[in-house]
Amino acid sequence: MTDAIRPQPGIMKIALYQGGAAHVAGRTDAIKLSSNENPFGPSERAKEAYTRAVQRLHRYPSTDHASLRQAIGEVHDLDPDRIICGVGSDEIIHFLCQAYAGPRDEVLFTEHGFLMYRIAALAAGATPVAVPERERTTDVDALLAACGARTKLVFIANPNNPTGTMIGHAELERLARGLPKQAILVLDGAYAEYVAGYDGGAELATRLPNVVMTRTFSKIYGLGGLRIGWGYGPRAIIDVLNRIRGPFNLSNAQLETAEAAVRDQDHVTRCRTENARLRVWLAEALAERGLPSDTSMANFVLARFADAAEAVACDGFLQSHGLIVRQVAGYGLPNCLRITVGDEASCRRVAHAVGQFKEAH
């Protein structure tokens, strides 16, 4: 890079995102519990739709995503005209920062929030601001105190990744109503489907003019490999986002598979029920082995160790036993490991291995 050829301000401050590890050297039987994937995979209806899509690989997809937006609207009782679809919810996050934040603007998020908020803010030239949490839980008072004239976006993952904690509807509305008039509250509902009866913030995004909700098909729908997400909010904001969205950002395979997936809510219910059962079992099993965790509302458990050294040592021990979990020092939690709730055999295997580690140390 020469002195004359330079990227936009902020881009070189971005640390490359490190996804959850997927392999262990020398192991062919490794179990991946590092990326919060659904161990049960997508529904049969979604897989059938993906298979059919191969017949139309030579055709451009629709530019308006009308069929998928209609399906999402019907399932969630939302206005399809207020829905935008993207390459994962990550793309919607980037759209929001690109459209509403820039140099001299601030983008707020909680200290242990999803790393993509910081990345998207820097990519837009804005200043990322991490706001302290209260015992690994979103602190509305701290967020409101951090807001000012430069605040343009406030991102809240609810439930949060990697902590698994969440706050209630009343607190979310208090935050939305307390923001400066120029700021947008973005409710990231990537894990919303794991919470029975929770709408991910849809009601607030319907009623309030400064709230946008993002969702994904990568988690409970088991479509992480296809990268499909969506956002919902005021028509005026969605109109702005569509103006910068690429016309063919989603393929026919993505659109048709996601539509089949969202219409199969029986699969979602089964996955949510099984995840809740195994999440409780795993958290209790880890606690019995001396590793506490906050009550998780997502599909993972954040195990807390005595210190960073013990967490790193346990991670190495688990890898030697073919178990891949996630170190979260990059999230400001060096003494923790995030463990995805897998199927029953995976949960039992990781709990047993953690017990072996604790006995040896």
CSV table of C-alpha atoms in Angstrom, one decimal:
chain,number,residue,atom,x,y,z
A,1,MET,CA,0.0,0.0,0.0
A,2,THR,CA,1.5,3.4,-1.1
A,3,ASP,CA,1.0,6.7,0.6
A,4,ALA,CA,-1.3,7.8,-2.2
A,5,ILE,CA,-3.5,4.7,-2.2
A,6,ARG,CA,-5.3,4.4,1.1
A,7,PRO,CA,-8.5,2.7,2.3
A,8,GLN,CA,-11.3,4.7,3.9
A,9,PRO,CA,-10.7,5.8,7.6
A,10,GLY,CA,-11.3,3.0,10.1
A,11,ILE,CA,-10.9,0.0,7.8
A,12,MET,CA,-7.3,-0.8,8.8
A,13,LYS,CA,-8.4,-0.8,12.4
A,14,ILE,CA,-10.6,-3.8,11.8
A,15,ALA,CA,-9.2,-7.0,13.2
A,16,LEU,CA,-10.0,-9.9,10.9
A,17,TYR,CA,-13.0,-11.8,12.2
A,18,GLN,CA,-12.1,-15.3,13.5
A,19,GLY,CA,-14.9,-17.8,13.2
A,20,GLY,CA,-15.2,-20.8,15.4
A,21,ALA,CA,-12.6,-23.5,14.7
A,22,ALA,CA,-13.9,-26.4,12.7
A,23,HIS,CA,-11.0,-28.9,12.8
A,24,VAL,CA,-8.5,-30.5,15.2
A,25,ALA,CA,-5.2,-31.6,13.8
A,26,GLY,CA,-4.9,-35.4,13.7
A,27,ARG,CA,-8.6,-36.0,14.5
A,28,THR,CA,-11.3,-37.1,12.1
A,29,ASP,CA,-14.0,-37.5,14.7
A,30,ALA,CA,-13.9,-34.0,16.1
A,31,ILE,CA,-17.2,-32.5,17.3
A,32,LYS,CA,-17.7,-28.9,16.5
A,33,LEU,CA,-19.3,-26.9,19.4
A,34,SER,CA,-17.7,-23.5,18.5
A,35,SER,CA,-20.1,-21.8,16.2
A,36,ASN,CA,-23.6,-22.2,17.7
A,37,GLU,CA,-24.8,-24.3,14.9
A,38,ASN,CA,-28.0,-26.3,15.1
A,39,PRO,CA,-26.9,-29.9,15.6
A,40,PHE,CA,-30.2,-31.2,14.1
A,41,GLY,CA,-29.6,-29.3,10.8
A,42,PRO,CA,-32.3,-27.8,8.5
A,43,SER,CA,-35.8,-29.2,8.1
A,44,GLU,CA,-36.5,-31.8,5.5
A,45,ARG,CA,-38.7,-29.3,3.6
A,46,ALA,CA,-35.7,-26.9,3.5
A,47,LYS,CA,-33.4,-29.6,2.2
A,48,GLU,CA,-35.9,-30.5,-0.5
A,49,ALA,CA,-36.3,-26.9,-1.6
A,50,TYR,CA,-32.5,-26.6,-1.9
A,51,THR,CA,-32.3,-29.7,-4.0
A,52,ARG,CA,-35.0,-28.4,-6.4
A,53,ALA,CA,-33.2,-25.1,-6.8
A,54,VAL,CA,-30.4,-26.8,-8.7
A,55,GLN,CA,-32.7,-26.9,-11.8
A,56,ARG,CA,-32.6,-23.1,-12.0
A,57,LEU,CA,-28.9,-22.2,-11.5
A,58,HIS,CA,-28.8,-20.4,-14.8
A,59,ARG,CA,-31.6,-18.0,-13.8
A,60,TYR,CA,-31.1,-14.8,-12.0
A,61,PRO,CA,-33.0,-14.6,-8.7
A,62,SER,CA,-35.8,-12.0,-8.0
A,63,THR,CA,-34.5,-8.6,-7.0
A,64,ASP,CA,-37.3,-7.9,-4.5
A,65,HIS,CA,-37.4,-11.2,-2.5
A,66,ALA,CA,-41.2,-10.9,-2.6
A,67,SER,CA,-41.9,-14.6,-2.0
A,68,LEU,CA,-39.6,-14.9,1.0
A,69,ARG,CA,-40.7,-11.6,2.5
A,70,GLN,CA,-44.3,-12.8,2.2
A,71,ALA,CA,-43.6,-16.0,3.9
A,72,ILE,CA,-41.8,-14.3,6.8
A,73,GLY,CA,-44.6,-11.9,7.1
A,74,GLU,CA,-47.2,-14.6,7.3
A,75,VAL,CA,-45.3,-16.7,9.8
A,76,HIS,CA,-44.5,-13.7,12.1
A,77,ASP,CA,-47.6,-11.6,11.4
A,78,LEU,CA,-45.5,-8.7,9.9
A,79,ASP,CA,-45.9,-6.4,7.0
A,80,PRO,CA,-43.8,-7.8,4.1
A,81,ASP,CA,-43.2,-4.3,2.8
A,82,ARG,CA,-41.2,-3.6,6.0
A,83,ILE,CA,-38.9,-6.6,5.6
A,84,ILE,CA,-35.5,-6.6,3.9
A,85,CYS,CA,-33.4,-9.7,3.2
A,86,GLY,CA,-29.7,-10.0,3.3
A,87,VAL,CA,-26.7,-12.3,3.3
A,88,GLY,CA,-27.1,-13.3,6.9
A,89,SER,CA,-28.1,-10.7,9.4
A,90,ASP,CA,-24.5,-9.5,9.1
A,91,GLU,CA,-25.3,-7.8,5.8
A,92,ILE,CA,-28.2,-5.9,7.4
A,93,ILE,CA,-25.9,-4.7,10.1
A,94,HIS,CA,-23.5,-3.4,7.5
A,95,PHE,CA,-26.3,-1.7,5.6
A,96,LEU,CA,-27.4,0.1,8.8
A,97,CYS,CA,-23.9,1.4,9.5
A,98,GLN,CA,-23.3,2.3,5.9
A,99,ALA,CA,-26.6,4.2,5.6
A,100,TYR,CA,-26.7,5.9,9.0
A,101,ALA,CA,-23.2,6.2,10.4
A,102,GLY,CA,-20.0,7.8,9.2
A,103,PRO,CA,-17.0,9.9,10.3
A,104,ARG,CA,-17.6,11.7,13.6
A,105,ASP,CA,-20.6,9.5,14.3
A,106,GLU,CA,-20.7,6.9,17.1
A,107,VAL,CA,-22.1,3.4,17.1
A,108,LEU,CA,-22.8,1.9,20.5
A,109,PHE,CA,-23.0,-1.7,21.6
A,110,THR,CA,-22.5,-3.6,24.9
A,111,GLU,CA,-18.9,-4.6,25.9
A,112,HIS,CA,-19.5,-8.3,25.3
A,113,GLY,CA,-21.6,-7.8,22.2
A,114,PHE,CA,-21.3,-9.4,18.8
A,115,LEU,CA,-18.0,-8.5,17.2
A,116,MET,CA,-19.6,-7.6,13.9
A,117,TYR,CA,-21.0,-4.3,15.4
A,118,ARG,CA,-17.5,-2.9,15.8
A,119,ILE,CA,-16.4,-4.2,12.4
A,120,ALA,CA,-19.4,-2.6,10.6
A,121,ALA,CA,-19.0,0.7,12.4
A,122,LEU,CA,-15.3,0.9,11.5
A,123,ALA,CA,-16.0,0.0,7.9
A,124,ALA,CA,-18.4,2.9,7.7
A,125,GLY,CA,-15.8,5.3,9.2
A,126,ALA,CA,-17.7,5.7,12.4
A,127,THR,CA,-16.4,5.4,16.0
A,128,PRO,CA,-17.4,2.2,17.8
A,129,VAL,CA,-18.2,2.6,21.5
A,130,ALA,CA,-18.4,-0.4,23.8
A,131,VAL,CA,-20.6,0.2,26.8
A,132,PRO,CA,-20.1,-1.7,30.1
A,133,GLU,CA,-22.6,-4.5,31.0
A,134,ARG,CA,-23.9,-5.4,34.4
A,135,GLU,CA,-22.7,-8.9,35.2
A,136,ARG,CA,-22.6,-9.9,31.5
A,137,THR,CA,-26.1,-8.5,30.9
A,138,THR,CA,-27.1,-5.4,28.9
A,139,ASP,CA,-27.3,-2.3,31.1
A,140,VAL,CA,-29.9,0.1,29.8
A,141,ASP,CA,-28.8,2.9,32.1
A,142,ALA,CA,-25.2,2.6,31.0
A,143,LEU,CA,-26.2,2.7,27.4
A,144,LEU,CA,-28.4,5.8,27.8
A,145,ALA,CA,-25.6,7.5,29.7
A,146,ALA,CA,-23.2,6.8,26.9
A,147,CYS,CA,-25.5,8.3,24.2
A,148,GLY,CA,-24.9,11.8,22.9
A,149,ALA,CA,-25.3,14.1,19.9
A,150,ARG,CA,-23.0,11.8,17.9
A,151,THR,CA,-24.8,8.6,18.6
A,152,LYS,CA,-26.4,7.2,15.4
A,153,LEU,CA,-26.9,3.5,16.1
A,154,VAL,CA,-27.2,1.3,19.2
A,155,PHE,CA,-26.9,-2.4,18.7
A,156,ILE,CA,-28.3,-4.9,21.3
A,157,ALA,CA,-28.2,-8.7,20.8
A,158,ASN,CA,-31.1,-10.1,22.8
A,159,PRO,CA,-30.3,-12.9,23.8
A,160,ASN,CA,-26.7,-11.8,23.6
A,161,ASN,CA,-23.8,-13.6,22.0
A,162,PRO,CA,-21.6,-14.8,23.7
A,163,THR,CA,-23.2,-14.4,27.1
A,164,GLY,CA,-26.6,-15.9,26.4
A,165,THR,CA,-28.3,-13.3,28.7
A,166,MET,CA,-31.2,-11.1,27.7
A,167,ILE,CA,-33.3,-8.3,29.0
A,168,GLY,CA,-37.1,-7.9,28.9
A,169,HIS,CA,-39.5,-6.0,26.7
A,170,ALA,CA,-40.0,-3.1,29.2
A,171,GLU,CA,-36.3,-2.5,29.4
A,172,LEU,CA,-36.0,-2.6,25.6
A,173,GLU,CA,-38.7,0.0,25.2
A,174,ARG,CA,-37.2,2.2,27.9
A,175,LEU,CA,-34.0,2.1,25.9
A,176,ALA,CA,-35.7,2.9,22.6
A,177,ARG,CA,-37.6,5.8,24.1
A,178,GLY,CA,-34.6,7.2,25.9
A,179,LEU,CA,-32.3,7.4,22.8
A,180,PRO,CA,-31.4,10.7,21.2
A,181,LYS,CA,-33.8,11.7,18.4
A,182,GLN,CA,-31.3,10.9,15.7
A,183,ALA,CA,-30.4,7.4,16.9
A,184,ILE,CA,-31.7,4.0,15.8
A,185,LEU,CA,-32.0,1.0,18.2
A,186,VAL,CA,-31.1,-2.2,16.4
A,187,LEU,CA,-32.4,-5.4,18.2
A,188,ASP,CA,-30.4,-8.3,17.0
A,189,GLY,CA,-32.6,-11.4,17.3
A,190,ALA,CA,-30.2,-14.0,15.9
A,191,TYR,CA,-31.2,-16.3,18.9
A,192,ALA,CA,-34.7,-15.1,19.4
A,193,GLU,CA,-36.3,-18.3,18.2
A,194,TYR,CA,-34.7,-20.2,21.1
A,195,VAL,CA,-36.9,-18.2,23.6
A,196,ALA,CA,-40.4,-19.4,23.7
A,197,GLY,CA,-43.0,-16.6,23.2
A,198,TYR,CA,-40.4,-14.0,22.4
A,199,ASP,CA,-40.9,-11.9,19.2
A,200,GLY,CA,-37.3,-10.7,18.9
A,201,GLY,CA,-38.4,-7.1,19.2
A,202,ALA,CA,-40.9,-7.2,16.4
A,203,GLU,CA,-43.6,-5.5,18.3
A,204,LEU,CA,-41.3,-2.6,19.2
A,205,ALA,CA,-40.1,-2.3,15.6
A,206,THR,CA,-43.7,-2.2,14.4
A,207,ARG,CA,-44.8,0.5,16.9
A,208,LEU,CA,-41.8,2.7,17.3
A,209,PRO,CA,-40.1,4.8,14.6
A,210,ASN,CA,-36.5,4.3,15.8
A,211,VAL,CA,-36.4,0.5,16.2
A,212,VAL,CA,-35.1,-2.1,13.7
A,213,MET,CA,-35.0,-5.8,14.3
A,214,THR,CA,-32.6,-8.2,12.6
A,215,ARG,CA,-33.0,-12.0,12.4
A,216,THR,CA,-31.1,-14.9,10.8
A,217,PHE,CA,-31.7,-18.4,9.3
A,218,SER,CA,-28.2,-19.5,10.4
A,219,LYS,CA,-29.1,-20.6,13.9
A,220,ILE,CA,-32.3,-22.5,14.8
A,221,TYR,CA,-33.2,-23.0,11.1
A,222,GLY,CA,-29.8,-24.8,10.5
A,223,LEU,CA,-28.9,-22.8,7.4
A,224,GLY,CA,-25.6,-21.2,8.5
A,225,GLY,CA,-23.9,-22.5,5.3
A,226,LEU,CA,-26.3,-20.6,3.1
A,227,ARG,CA,-26.0,-17.2,4.7
A,228,ILE,CA,-29.6,-15.8,4.9
A,229,GLY,CA,-30.9,-13.1,7.2
A,230,TRP,CA,-33.5,-10.4,7.3
A,231,GLY,CA,-34.4,-7.2,9.0
A,232,TYR,CA,-37.7,-5.5,9.9
A,233,GLY,CA,-38.5,-1.9,10.8
A,234,PRO,CA,-40.1,1.4,9.9
A,235,ARG,CA,-40.8,1.7,6.1
A,236,ALA,CA,-38.6,4.8,5.8
A,237,ILE,CA,-35.6,3.0,7.2
A,238,ILE,CA,-36.1,-0.2,5.2
A,239,ASP,CA,-36.5,2.0,2.1
A,240,VAL,CA,-33.1,3.6,2.8
A,241,LEU,CA,-31.5,0.1,3.3
A,242,ASN,CA,-32.9,-1.2,0.0
A,243,ARG,CA,-31.3,1.6,-1.9
A,244,ILE,CA,-27.8,0.3,-1.0
A,245,ARG,CA,-28.7,-3.4,-1.1
A,246,GLY,CA,-27.3,-5.2,-4.2
A,247,PRO,CA,-30.2,-6.2,-6.4
A,248,PHE,CA,-29.1,-9.9,-6.6
A,249,ASN,CA,-27.7,-10.3,-3.1
A,250,LEU,CA,-29.5,-13.6,-2.5
A,251,SER,CA,-29.6,-16.5,-4.9
A,252,ASN,CA,-32.6,-18.6,-5.9
A,253,ALA,CA,-31.2,-21.4,-3.7
A,254,GLN,CA,-31.0,-19.1,-0.7
A,255,LEU,CA,-34.5,-17.6,-1.2
A,256,GLU,CA,-36.3,-20.9,-1.8
A,257,THR,CA,-34.6,-22.8,0.9
A,258,ALA,CA,-35.3,-20.0,3.5
A,259,GLU,CA,-38.9,-19.8,2.4
A,260,ALA,CA,-39.4,-23.6,3.0
A,261,ALA,CA,-37.6,-23.3,6.3
A,262,VAL,CA,-39.6,-20.5,7.7
A,263,ARG,CA,-42.9,-22.2,6.7
A,264,ASP,CA,-41.8,-25.4,8.7
A,265,GLN,CA,-42.4,-24.1,12.2
A,266,ASP,CA,-42.9,-27.6,13.5
A,267,HIS,CA,-39.1,-28.1,13.0
A,268,VAL,CA,-38.4,-24.9,14.8
A,269,THR,CA,-40.5,-26.0,17.8
A,270,ARG,CA,-38.8,-29.4,18.0
A,271,CYS,CA,-35.3,-27.8,17.9
A,272,ARG,CA,-36.3,-25.2,20.5
A,273,THR,CA,-37.7,-27.8,22.8
A,274,GLU,CA,-34.7,-30.1,22.5
A,275,ASN,CA,-32.2,-27.2,22.9
A,276,ALA,CA,-33.9,-26.0,26.1
A,277,ARG,CA,-33.7,-29.5,27.6
A,278,LEU,CA,-30.1,-30.1,26.7
A,279,ARG,CA,-29.0,-26.5,27.6
A,280,VAL,CA,-30.3,-27.0,31.2
A,281,TRP,CA,-28.7,-30.4,31.4
A,282,LEU,CA,-25.3,-29.1,30.1
A,283,ALA,CA,-25.3,-26.0,32.4
A,284,GLU,CA,-26.1,-28.2,35.4
A,285,ALA,CA,-23.4,-30.7,34.5
A,286,LEU,CA,-20.8,-28.0,34.1
A,287,ALA,CA,-21.8,-26.4,37.4
A,288,GLU,CA,-21.4,-29.8,39.2
A,289,ARG,CA,-17.9,-29.8,37.8
A,290,GLY,CA,-17.1,-26.4,39.2
A,291,LEU,CA,-17.9,-24.2,36.2
A,292,PRO,CA,-20.7,-21.7,36.8
A,293,SER,CA,-22.6,-19.9,34.0
A,294,ASP,CA,-25.3,-17.3,33.6
A,295,THR,CA,-28.7,-18.5,32.7
A,296,SER,CA,-28.5,-18.8,28.9
A,297,MET,CA,-31.5,-18.2,26.7
A,298,ALA,CA,-29.7,-19.2,23.5
A,299,ASN,CA,-28.2,-22.4,22.1
A,300,PHE,CA,-24.9,-22.2,24.0
A,301,VAL,CA,-23.5,-22.0,27.6
A,302,LEU,CA,-20.8,-19.6,28.6
A,303,ALA,CA,-18.7,-21.5,31.1
A,304,ARG,CA,-16.6,-19.4,33.6
A,305,PHE,CA,-13.2,-20.6,34.8
A,306,ALA,CA,-11.1,-19.4,37.6
A,307,ASP,CA,-8.8,-17.4,35.2
A,308,ALA,CA,-7.7,-17.1,31.6
A,309,ALA,CA,-5.0,-19.7,32.1
A,310,GLU,CA,-7.5,-22.4,33.2
A,311,ALA,CA,-9.8,-21.6,30.3
A,312,VAL,CA,-7.0,-21.9,27.7
A,313,ALA,CA,-5.8,-25.1,29.3
A,314,CYS,CA,-9.3,-26.6,29.3
A,315,ASP,CA,-9.7,-25.6,25.7
A,316,GLY,CA,-6.5,-27.5,24.8
A,317,PHE,CA,-7.6,-30.5,26.8
A,318,LEU,CA,-11.0,-30.6,25.0
A,319,GLN,CA,-9.3,-30.3,21.6
A,320,SER,CA,-7.1,-33.3,22.5
A,321,HIS,CA,-10.3,-35.2,23.0
A,322,GLY,CA,-11.8,-34.1,19.7
A,323,LEU,CA,-14.1,-31.4,21.2
A,324,ILE,CA,-14.0,-27.9,19.6
A,325,VAL,CA,-15.4,-25.1,21.7
A,326,ARG,CA,-14.9,-21.3,21.5
A,327,GLN,CA,-12.4,-19.1,23.3
A,328,VAL,CA,-14.0,-15.7,23.8
A,329,ALA,CA,-11.0,-13.5,24.9
A,330,GLY,CA,-11.8,-11.4,21.8
A,331,TYR,CA,-15.1,-10.6,23.5
A,332,GLY,CA,-13.5,-9.4,26.7
A,333,LEU,CA,-14.1,-12.7,28.4
A,334,PRO,CA,-10.7,-14.4,28.6
A,335,ASN,CA,-11.7,-16.6,31.5
A,336,CYS,CA,-14.6,-18.2,29.7
A,337,LEU,CA,-15.3,-20.8,27.0
A,338,ARG,CA,-18.5,-20.7,24.9
A,339,ILE,CA,-19.9,-24.2,24.4
A,340,THR,CA,-22.6,-24.8,21.8
A,341,VAL,CA,-25.5,-27.0,22.9
A,342,GLY,CA,-25.1,-30.0,20.6
A,343,ASP,CA,-27.1,-33.2,20.5
A,344,GLU,CA,-27.3,-35.3,23.6
A,345,ALA,CA,-24.3,-37.4,22.9
A,346,SER,CA,-22.2,-34.3,22.3
A,347,CYS,CA,-23.4,-32.7,25.5
A,348,ARG,CA,-22.5,-35.8,27.5
A,349,ARG,CA,-19.1,-36.1,25.9
A,350,VAL,CA,-18.1,-32.5,26.6
A,351,ALA,CA,-19.4,-32.6,30.2
A,352,HIS,CA,-17.4,-35.9,30.8
A,353,ALA,CA,-14.2,-34.4,29.3
A,354,VAL,CA,-14.5,-31.2,31.4
A,355,GLY,CA,-14.9,-33.4,34.4
A,356,GLN,CA,-11.7,-35.2,33.5
A,357,PHE,CA,-9.9,-31.9,33.1
A,358,LYS,CA,-11.0,-30.6,36.4
A,359,GLU,CA,-10.0,-33.8,38.2
A,360,ALA,CA,-6.5,-33.6,36.6
A,361,HIS,CA,-6.1,-29.9,37.5
